[in-house]
GROMACS .gro file of C-alpha atoms in nm:
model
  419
    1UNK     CA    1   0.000   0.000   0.000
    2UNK     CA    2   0.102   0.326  -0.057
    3UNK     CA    3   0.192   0.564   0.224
    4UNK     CA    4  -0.094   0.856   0.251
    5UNK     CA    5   0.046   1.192   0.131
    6UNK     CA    6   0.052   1.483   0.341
    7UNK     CA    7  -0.298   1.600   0.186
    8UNK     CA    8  -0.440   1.297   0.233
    9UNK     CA    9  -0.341   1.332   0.644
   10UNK     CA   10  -0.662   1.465   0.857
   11UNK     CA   11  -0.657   1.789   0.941
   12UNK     CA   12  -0.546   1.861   1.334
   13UNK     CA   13  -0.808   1.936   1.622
   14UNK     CA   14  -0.540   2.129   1.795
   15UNK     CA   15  -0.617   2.517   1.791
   16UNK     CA   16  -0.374   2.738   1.639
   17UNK     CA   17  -0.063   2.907   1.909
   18UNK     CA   18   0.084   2.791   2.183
   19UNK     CA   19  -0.006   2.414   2.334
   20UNK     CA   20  -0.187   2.415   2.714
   21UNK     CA   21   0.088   2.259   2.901
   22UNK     CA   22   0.402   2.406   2.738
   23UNK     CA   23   0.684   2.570   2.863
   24UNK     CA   24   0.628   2.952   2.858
   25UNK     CA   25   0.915   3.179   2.787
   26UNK     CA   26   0.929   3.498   2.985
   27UNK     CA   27   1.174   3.829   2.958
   28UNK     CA   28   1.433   3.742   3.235
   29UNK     CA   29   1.432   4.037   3.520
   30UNK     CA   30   1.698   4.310   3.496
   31UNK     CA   31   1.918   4.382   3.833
   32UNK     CA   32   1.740   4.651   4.033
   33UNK     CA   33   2.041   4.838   3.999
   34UNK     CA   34   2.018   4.885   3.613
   35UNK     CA   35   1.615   5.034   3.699
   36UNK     CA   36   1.491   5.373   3.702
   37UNK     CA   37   1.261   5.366   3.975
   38UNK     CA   38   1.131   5.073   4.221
   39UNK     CA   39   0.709   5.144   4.246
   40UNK     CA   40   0.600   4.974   4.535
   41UNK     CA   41   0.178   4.836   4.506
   42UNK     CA   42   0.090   4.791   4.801
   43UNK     CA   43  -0.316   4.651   4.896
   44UNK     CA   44  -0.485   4.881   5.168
   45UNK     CA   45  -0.732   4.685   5.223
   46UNK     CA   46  -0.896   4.325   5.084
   47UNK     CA   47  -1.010   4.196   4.806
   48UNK     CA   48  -1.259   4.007   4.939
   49UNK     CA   49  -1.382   4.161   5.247
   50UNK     CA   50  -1.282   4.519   5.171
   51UNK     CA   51  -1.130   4.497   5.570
   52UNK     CA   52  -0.837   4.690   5.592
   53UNK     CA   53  -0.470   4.544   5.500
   54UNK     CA   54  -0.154   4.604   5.749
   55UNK     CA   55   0.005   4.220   5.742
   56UNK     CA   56   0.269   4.110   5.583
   57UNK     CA   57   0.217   3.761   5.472
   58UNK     CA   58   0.429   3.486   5.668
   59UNK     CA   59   0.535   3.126   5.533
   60UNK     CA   60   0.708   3.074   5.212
   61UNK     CA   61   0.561   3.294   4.980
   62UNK     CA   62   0.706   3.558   4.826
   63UNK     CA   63   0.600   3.945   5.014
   64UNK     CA   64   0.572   4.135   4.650
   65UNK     CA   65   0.535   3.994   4.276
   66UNK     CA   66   0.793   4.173   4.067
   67UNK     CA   67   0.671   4.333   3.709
   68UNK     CA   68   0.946   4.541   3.514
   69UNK     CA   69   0.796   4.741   3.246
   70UNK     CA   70   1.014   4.860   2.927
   71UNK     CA   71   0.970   5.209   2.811
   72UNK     CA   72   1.137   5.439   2.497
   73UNK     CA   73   1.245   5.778   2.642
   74UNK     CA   74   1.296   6.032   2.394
   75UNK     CA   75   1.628   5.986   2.195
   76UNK     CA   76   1.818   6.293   2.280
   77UNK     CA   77   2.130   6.294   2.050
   78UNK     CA   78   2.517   6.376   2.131
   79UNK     CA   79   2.622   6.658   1.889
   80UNK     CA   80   2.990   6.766   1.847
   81UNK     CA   81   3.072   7.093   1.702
   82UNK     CA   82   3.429   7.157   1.534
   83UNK     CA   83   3.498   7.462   1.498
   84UNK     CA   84   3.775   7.514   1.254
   85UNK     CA   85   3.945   7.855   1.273
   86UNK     CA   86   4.134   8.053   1.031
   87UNK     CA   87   4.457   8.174   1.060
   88UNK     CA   88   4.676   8.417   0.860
   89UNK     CA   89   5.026   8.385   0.771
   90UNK     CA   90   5.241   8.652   0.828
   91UNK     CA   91   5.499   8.549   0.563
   92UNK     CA   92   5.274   8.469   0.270
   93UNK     CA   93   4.980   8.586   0.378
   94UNK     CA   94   4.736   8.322   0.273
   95UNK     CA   95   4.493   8.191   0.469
   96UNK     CA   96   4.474   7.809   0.715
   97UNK     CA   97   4.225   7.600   0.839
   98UNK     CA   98   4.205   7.415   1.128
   99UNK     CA   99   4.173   7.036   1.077
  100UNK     CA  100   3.952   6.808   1.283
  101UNK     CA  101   4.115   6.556   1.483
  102UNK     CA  102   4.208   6.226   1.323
  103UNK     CA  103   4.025   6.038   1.529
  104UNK     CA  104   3.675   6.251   1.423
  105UNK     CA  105   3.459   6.119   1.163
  106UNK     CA  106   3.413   6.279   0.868
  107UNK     CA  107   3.072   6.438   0.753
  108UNK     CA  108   2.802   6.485   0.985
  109UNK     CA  109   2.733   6.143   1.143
  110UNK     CA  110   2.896   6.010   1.401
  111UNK     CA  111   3.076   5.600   1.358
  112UNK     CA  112   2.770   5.509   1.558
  113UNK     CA  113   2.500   5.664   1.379
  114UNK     CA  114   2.663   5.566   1.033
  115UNK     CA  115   2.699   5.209   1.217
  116UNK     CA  116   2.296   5.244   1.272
  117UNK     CA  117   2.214   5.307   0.872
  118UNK     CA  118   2.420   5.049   0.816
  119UNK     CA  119   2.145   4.811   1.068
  120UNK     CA  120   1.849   4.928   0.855
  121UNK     CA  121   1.963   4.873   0.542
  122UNK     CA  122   2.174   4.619   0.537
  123UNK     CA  123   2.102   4.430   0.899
  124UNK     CA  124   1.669   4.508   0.860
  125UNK     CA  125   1.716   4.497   0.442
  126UNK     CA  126   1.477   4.823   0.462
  127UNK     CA  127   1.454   5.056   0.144
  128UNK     CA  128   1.620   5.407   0.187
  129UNK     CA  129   1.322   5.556   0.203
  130UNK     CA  130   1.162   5.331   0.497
  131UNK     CA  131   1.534   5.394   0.650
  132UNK     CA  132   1.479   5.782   0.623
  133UNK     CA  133   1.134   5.721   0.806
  134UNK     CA  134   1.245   5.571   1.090
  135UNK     CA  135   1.529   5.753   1.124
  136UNK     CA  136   1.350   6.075   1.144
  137UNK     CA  137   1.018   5.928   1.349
  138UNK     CA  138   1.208   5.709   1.601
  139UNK     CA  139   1.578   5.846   1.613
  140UNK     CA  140   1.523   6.190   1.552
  141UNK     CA  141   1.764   6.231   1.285
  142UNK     CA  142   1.695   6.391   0.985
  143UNK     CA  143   1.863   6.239   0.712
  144UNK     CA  144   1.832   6.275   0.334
  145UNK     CA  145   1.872   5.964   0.052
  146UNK     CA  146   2.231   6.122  -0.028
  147UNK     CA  147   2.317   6.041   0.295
  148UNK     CA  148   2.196   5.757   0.359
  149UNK     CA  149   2.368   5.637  -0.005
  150UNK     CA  150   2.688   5.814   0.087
  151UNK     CA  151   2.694   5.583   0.448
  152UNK     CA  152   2.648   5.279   0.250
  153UNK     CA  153   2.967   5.336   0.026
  154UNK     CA  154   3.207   5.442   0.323
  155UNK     CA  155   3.035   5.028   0.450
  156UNK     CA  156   3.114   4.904   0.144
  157UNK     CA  157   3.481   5.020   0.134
  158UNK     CA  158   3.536   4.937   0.483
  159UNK     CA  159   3.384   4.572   0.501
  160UNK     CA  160   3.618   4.485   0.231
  161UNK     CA  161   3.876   4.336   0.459
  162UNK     CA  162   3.615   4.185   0.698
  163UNK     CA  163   3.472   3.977   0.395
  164UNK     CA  164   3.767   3.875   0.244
  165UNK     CA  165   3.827   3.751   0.605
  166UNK     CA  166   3.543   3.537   0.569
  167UNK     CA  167   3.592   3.417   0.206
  168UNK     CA  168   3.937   3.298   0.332
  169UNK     CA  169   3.771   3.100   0.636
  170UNK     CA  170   3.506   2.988   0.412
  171UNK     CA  171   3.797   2.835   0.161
  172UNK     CA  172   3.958   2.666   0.413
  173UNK     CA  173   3.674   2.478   0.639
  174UNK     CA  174   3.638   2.059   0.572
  175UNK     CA  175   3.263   2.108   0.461
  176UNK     CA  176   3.087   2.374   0.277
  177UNK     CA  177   2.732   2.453   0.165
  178UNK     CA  178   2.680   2.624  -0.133
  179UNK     CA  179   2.368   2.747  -0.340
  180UNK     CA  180   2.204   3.034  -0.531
  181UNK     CA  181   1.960   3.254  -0.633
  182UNK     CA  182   1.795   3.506  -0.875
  183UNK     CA  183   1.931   3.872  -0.822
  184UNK     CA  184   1.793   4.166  -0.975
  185UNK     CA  185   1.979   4.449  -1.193
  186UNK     CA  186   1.905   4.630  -1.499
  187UNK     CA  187   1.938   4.495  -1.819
  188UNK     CA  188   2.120   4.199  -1.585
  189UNK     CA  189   2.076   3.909  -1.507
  190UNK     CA  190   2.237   3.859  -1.179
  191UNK     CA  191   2.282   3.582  -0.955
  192UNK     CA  192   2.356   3.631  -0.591
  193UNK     CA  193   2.551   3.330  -0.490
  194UNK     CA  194   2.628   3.162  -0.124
  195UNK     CA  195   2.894   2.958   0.059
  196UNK     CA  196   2.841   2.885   0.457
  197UNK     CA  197   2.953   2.661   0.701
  198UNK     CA  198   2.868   2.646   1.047
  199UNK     CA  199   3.120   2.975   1.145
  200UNK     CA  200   3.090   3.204   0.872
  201UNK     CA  201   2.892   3.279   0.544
  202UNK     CA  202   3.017   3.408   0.216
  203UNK     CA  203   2.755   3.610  -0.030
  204UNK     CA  204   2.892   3.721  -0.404
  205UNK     CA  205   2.653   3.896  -0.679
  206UNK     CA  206   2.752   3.730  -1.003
  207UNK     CA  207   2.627   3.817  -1.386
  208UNK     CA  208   2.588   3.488  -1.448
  209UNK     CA  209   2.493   3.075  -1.338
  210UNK     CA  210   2.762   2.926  -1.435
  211UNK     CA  211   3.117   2.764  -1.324
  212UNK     CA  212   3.334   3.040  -1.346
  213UNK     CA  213   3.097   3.223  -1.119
  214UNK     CA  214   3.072   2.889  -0.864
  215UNK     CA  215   3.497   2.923  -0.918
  216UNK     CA  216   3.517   3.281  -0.781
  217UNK     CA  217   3.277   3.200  -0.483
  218UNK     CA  218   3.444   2.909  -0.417
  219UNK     CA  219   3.805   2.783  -0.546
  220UNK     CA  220   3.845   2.459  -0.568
  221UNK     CA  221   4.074   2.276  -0.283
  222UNK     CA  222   4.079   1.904  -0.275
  223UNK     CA  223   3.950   1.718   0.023
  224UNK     CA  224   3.705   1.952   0.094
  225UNK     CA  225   3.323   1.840   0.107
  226UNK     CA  226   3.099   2.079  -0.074
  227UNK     CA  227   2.720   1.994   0.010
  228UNK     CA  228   2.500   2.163  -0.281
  229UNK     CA  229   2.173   2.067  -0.521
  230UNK     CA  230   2.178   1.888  -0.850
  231UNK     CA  231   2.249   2.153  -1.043
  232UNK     CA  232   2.476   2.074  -1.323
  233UNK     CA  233   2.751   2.304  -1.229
  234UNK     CA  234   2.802   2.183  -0.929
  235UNK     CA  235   2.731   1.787  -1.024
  236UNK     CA  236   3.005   1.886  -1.322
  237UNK     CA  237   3.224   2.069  -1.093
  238UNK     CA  238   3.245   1.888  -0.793
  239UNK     CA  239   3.411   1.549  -0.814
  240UNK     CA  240   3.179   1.320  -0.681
  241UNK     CA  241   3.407   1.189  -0.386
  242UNK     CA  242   3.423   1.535  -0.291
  243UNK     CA  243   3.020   1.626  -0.329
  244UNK     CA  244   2.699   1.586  -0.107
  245UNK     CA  245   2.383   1.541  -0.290
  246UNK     CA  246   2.090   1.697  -0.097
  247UNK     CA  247   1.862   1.448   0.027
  248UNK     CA  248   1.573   1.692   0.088
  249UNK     CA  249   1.537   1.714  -0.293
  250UNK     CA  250   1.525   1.476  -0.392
  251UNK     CA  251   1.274   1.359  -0.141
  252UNK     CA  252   1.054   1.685  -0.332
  253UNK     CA  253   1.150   1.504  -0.649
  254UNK     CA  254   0.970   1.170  -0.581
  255UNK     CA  255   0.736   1.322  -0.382
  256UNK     CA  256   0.627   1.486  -0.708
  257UNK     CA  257   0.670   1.189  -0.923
  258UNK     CA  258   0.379   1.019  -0.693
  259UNK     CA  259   0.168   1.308  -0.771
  260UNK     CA  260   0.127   1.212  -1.124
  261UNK     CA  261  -0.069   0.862  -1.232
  262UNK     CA  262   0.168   0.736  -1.476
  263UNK     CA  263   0.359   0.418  -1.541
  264UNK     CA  264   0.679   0.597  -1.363
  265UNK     CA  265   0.420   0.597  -1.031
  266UNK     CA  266   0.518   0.307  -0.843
  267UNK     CA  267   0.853   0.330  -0.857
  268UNK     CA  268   0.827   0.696  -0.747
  269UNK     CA  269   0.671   0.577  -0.434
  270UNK     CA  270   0.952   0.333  -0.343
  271UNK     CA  271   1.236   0.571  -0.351
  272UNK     CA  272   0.985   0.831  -0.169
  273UNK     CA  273   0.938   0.547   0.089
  274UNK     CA  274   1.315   0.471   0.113
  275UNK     CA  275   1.431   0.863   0.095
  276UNK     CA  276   1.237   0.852   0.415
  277UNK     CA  277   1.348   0.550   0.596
  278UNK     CA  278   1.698   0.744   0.542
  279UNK     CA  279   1.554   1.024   0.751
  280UNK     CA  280   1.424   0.811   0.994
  281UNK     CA  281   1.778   0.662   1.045
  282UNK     CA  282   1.959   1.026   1.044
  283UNK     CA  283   1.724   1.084   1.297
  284UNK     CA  284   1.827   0.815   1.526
  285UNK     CA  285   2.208   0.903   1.480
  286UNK     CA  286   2.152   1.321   1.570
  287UNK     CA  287   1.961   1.154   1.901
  288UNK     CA  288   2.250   0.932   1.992
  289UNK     CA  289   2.067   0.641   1.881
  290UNK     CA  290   2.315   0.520   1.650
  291UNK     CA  291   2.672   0.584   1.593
  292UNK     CA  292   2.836   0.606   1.280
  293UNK     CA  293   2.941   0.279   1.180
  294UNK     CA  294   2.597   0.166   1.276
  295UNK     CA  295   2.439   0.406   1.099
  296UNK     CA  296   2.639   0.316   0.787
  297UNK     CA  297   2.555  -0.052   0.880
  298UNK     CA  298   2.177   0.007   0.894
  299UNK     CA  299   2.137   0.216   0.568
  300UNK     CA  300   2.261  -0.066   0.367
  301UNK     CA  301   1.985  -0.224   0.252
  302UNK     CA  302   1.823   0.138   0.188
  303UNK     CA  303   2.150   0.151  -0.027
  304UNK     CA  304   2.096  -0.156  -0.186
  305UNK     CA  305   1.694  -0.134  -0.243
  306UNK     CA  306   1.768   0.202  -0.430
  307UNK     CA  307   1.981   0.113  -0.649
  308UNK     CA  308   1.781  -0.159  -0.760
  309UNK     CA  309   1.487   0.079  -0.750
  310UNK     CA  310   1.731   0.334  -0.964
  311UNK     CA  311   1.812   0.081  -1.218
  312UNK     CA  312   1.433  -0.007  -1.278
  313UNK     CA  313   1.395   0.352  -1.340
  314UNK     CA  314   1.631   0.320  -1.601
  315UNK     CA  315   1.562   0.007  -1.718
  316UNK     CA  316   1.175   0.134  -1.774
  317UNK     CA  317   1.207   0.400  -2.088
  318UNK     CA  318   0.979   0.664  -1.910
  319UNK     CA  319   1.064   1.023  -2.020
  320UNK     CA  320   1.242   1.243  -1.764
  321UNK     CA  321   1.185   0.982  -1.508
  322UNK     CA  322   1.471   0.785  -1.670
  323UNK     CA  323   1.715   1.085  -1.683
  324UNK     CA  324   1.639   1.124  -1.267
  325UNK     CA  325   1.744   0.802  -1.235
  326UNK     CA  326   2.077   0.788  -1.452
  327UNK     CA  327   2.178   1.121  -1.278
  328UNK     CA  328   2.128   0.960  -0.930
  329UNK     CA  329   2.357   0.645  -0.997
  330UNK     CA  330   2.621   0.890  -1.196
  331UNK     CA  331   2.638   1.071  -0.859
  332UNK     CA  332   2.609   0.782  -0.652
  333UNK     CA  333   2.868   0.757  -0.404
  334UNK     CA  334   2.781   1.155  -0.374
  335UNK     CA  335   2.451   1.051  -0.241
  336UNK     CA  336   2.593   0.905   0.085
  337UNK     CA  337   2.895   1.101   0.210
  338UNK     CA  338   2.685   1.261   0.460
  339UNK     CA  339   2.702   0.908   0.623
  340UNK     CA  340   3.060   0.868   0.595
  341UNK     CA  341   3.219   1.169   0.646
  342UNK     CA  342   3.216   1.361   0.962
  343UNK     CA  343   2.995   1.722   0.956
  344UNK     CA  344   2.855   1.662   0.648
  345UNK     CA  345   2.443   1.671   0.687
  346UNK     CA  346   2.183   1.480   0.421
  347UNK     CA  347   2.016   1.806   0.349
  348UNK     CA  348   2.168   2.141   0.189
  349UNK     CA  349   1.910   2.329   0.442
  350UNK     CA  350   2.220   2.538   0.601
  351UNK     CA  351   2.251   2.730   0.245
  352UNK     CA  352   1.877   2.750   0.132
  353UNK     CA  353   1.849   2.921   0.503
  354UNK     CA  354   2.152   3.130   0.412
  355UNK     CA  355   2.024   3.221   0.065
  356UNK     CA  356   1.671   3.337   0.175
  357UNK     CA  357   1.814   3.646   0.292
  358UNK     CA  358   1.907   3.716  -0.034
  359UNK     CA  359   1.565   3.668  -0.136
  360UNK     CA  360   1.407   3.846   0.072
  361UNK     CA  361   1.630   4.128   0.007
  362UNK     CA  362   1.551   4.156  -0.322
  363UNK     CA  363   1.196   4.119  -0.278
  364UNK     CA  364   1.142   4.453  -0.062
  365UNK     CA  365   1.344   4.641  -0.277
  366UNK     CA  366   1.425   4.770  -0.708
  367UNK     CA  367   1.754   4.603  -0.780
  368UNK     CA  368   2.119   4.738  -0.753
  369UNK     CA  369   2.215   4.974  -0.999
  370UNK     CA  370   2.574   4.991  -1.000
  371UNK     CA  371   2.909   4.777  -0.878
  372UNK     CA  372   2.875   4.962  -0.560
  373UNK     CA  373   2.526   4.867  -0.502
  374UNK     CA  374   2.574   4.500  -0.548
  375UNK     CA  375   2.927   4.493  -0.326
  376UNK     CA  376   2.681   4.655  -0.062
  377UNK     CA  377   2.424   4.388  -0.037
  378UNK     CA  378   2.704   4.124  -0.083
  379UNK     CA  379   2.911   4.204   0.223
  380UNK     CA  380   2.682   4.318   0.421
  381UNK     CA  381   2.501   3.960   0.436
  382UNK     CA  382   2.794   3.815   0.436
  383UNK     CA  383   2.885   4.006   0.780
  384UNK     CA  384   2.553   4.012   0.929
  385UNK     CA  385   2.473   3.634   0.835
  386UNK     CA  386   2.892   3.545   0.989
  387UNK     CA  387   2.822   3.764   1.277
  388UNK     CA  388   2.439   3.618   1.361
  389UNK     CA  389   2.680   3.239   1.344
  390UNK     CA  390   2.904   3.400   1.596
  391UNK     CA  391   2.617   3.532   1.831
  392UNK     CA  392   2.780   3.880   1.768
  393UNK     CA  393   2.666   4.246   1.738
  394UNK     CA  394   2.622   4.421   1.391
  395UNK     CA  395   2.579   4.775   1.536
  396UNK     CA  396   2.923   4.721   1.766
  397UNK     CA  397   3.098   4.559   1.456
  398UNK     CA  398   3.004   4.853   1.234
  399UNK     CA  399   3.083   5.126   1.445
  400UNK     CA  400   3.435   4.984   1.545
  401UNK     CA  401   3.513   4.910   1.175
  402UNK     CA  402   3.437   5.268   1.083
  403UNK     CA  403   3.602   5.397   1.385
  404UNK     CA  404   3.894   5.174   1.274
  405UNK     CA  405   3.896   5.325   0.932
  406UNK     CA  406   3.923   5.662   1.019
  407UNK     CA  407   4.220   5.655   1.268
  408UNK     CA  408   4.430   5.409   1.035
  409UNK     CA  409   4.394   5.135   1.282
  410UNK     CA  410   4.362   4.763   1.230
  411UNK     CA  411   3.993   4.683   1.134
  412UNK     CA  412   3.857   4.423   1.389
  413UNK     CA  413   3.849   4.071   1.335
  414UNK     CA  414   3.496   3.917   1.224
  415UNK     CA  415   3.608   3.517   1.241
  416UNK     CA  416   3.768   3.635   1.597
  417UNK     CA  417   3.424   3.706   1.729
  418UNK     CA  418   3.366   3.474   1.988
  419UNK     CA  419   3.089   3.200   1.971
   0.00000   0.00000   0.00000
């Protein structure tokens, strides 16, 4: 019998939200010292009997119930004024300015406030013009697109270092993720392309799909595991001891071969019905069920019942379905190195997470009209998305790299960002 699809399942009797009986989460209480004001409540008199109210209760419970309540003050902004005086030489008799210090930013924003633009449209992926808005309404600052534009080149000249940082670390790790996706320019074609691993994430805007643009994201090294789709620059690129097929898929692949009555059908539902046995064994190993000999052990004959599910596929003439199946067993021994090699996961779902940000990116806004533009969106992801792996802070990273800039320091390190 077949296995019932997933709109064939009966719809839950569960109500939508939250589950009676599961663990709430709660904002953890601040130290008293970091308050404003302590507001004691305190009952006159009861709530049952209206009698009046002047004990303390005894025993173990607590004597007050403490509620901390979060309020905006106004933002009232730090502004610096250089005043840059003229002096006349006696000698020559032309005039000189005074210079700001070295270590003061240039224009009128402060490292932190540029650091902040930087959050909203690169960190929030809000258009300029939202940016502006919120800026204004909730920060107080007045700010027009120019700068706003002119903030997001000064963070695109001064991320440089930080992402090729990150493209080295991504170059070097044992396993690799890679995928891509649509971009938008005019009269383009773009492709905004991704590379992660469980430290640090690479983004790169490319004009085209192709190898040379999979090259520049990613050089080749040899040992190194690269975990991607079928598509057929990676299945051409990649040798196959060295790929990772993504399980999840192909499991959408059969899936939709079982949708269609056909003489392909039956077969489509084996390899659906294997693809998840696999998934009920990965399970068991990420519990601790199994280790990894055993899991090795236990997918064998879901190894050997798909291959001999494969080769009817072959063997069977059907259009399209026949080319799935040839491609599988050419890229067969890619199909299982998630079992054998250490890190290496069934699924690709690390870069289709990765990559969404990308998409949603270009959803909210036109498309990237210049080099700038696209080296923008590029390295911001690929700090924000390296940072959000390293549980650190965009705003603080910003602001020091600008700060950095200016004074001809160092910039800071973003792989040294502790986890």
């Amino acid at each position: 019998d077949r296995p019932a699809s997933g709109r064939d399942k009966p719809a839950s009797e569960r109500k939508r939200g939250g589950q009676r009986g599961h663990p709430g989460k709660t904002r953890a209480l601040v130290p008293e010292s970091e308050l404003k004001a302590i507001i004691p409540c305190v009952p006159t008199e009861c709530a049952h009997c209206q009698a009046p109210l002047t004990q303390p209760p005894t025993g173990e419970e607590p004597l007050a119930i403490r509620e901390q309540v979060w309020e905006l003050p106004p933002i009232k902004w730090d502004i610096e004024e250089y005043r840059r005086h003229c002096r006349v030489c006696a000698e020559c008799g032309r005039r000189t300015w005074g210079c700001r210090p070295a270590g003061a930013p240039r224009g009128c924003l402060g490292f932190r406030a540029q650091g902040m633009i930087g959050v909203l449209t690169g960190g929030a992926q809000l258009t300029r013009r939202v940016a502006r808005v919120l800026l204004k309404e909730l920060l107080g600052l007045p700010a027009g697109l120019g700068t706003v534009s002119r903030v997001e080149a000064t963070l695109t000249e001064v991320l440089a270092p930080a992402c090729a940082e990150v493209a080295a670390a991504v170059a070097a790790a044992p396993v690799v993720n890679c995928d891509e996706t649509p971009w938008r320019a005019p009269k383009e074609k773009p492709w905004l392309w991704v590379a992660t691993t469980p430290t640090a994430t690479l983004f790169r805007i490319a004009r085209r799909r192709d190898a040379d643009a999979f090259r520049d994201l990613l050089p080749a090294r040899p040992g190194q595991i690269k975990g991607t789709d079928r598509y057929s620059v990676y299945t051409n690129s990649i040798p196959v001891e060295e790929h990772a097929i993504c399980w999840g898929h192909l499991l959408r692949d059969f899936t939709a071969w079982t949708e269609h009555a056909g003489p392909a059908l039956q077969l489509a539902w084996r390899l659906r019905t294997l693809a998840e046995q696999l998934f009920g064994l990965w399970h068991d190993f990420l519990h601790g069920e199994l280790d990894r000999p055993l899991l090795w052990e236990r997918l064998e004959p879901v190894r050997a019942a798909m291959r001999k599910t494969l080769e009817a596929g072959v063997a069977s003439g059907i259009a399209k379905f026949t080319g799935l199946c040839k491609n599988l067993l050419a890229s067969w021994d890619a199909l299982w190195t998630f079992a054998r090699v250490e890190g290496v996961e069934p699924t690709n779902n690390a870069a289709e997470r990765a990559v969404r940000q990308g998409v949603l990116w270009r959803k909210v806004s036109l498309f990237t009209q210049s080099e700038r533009g696209r080296l923008y969106v590029e390295r911001m992801l690929t700090v924000k998305t390296t940072l959000r792996h390293r549980k650190g802070n965009l705003l603080e990273f910003l602001t020091e790299t600008l700060r950095a800039a200016q004074v001809g320091e160092p910039p800071p390190s973003l792989t040294a960002v502790s986890i």
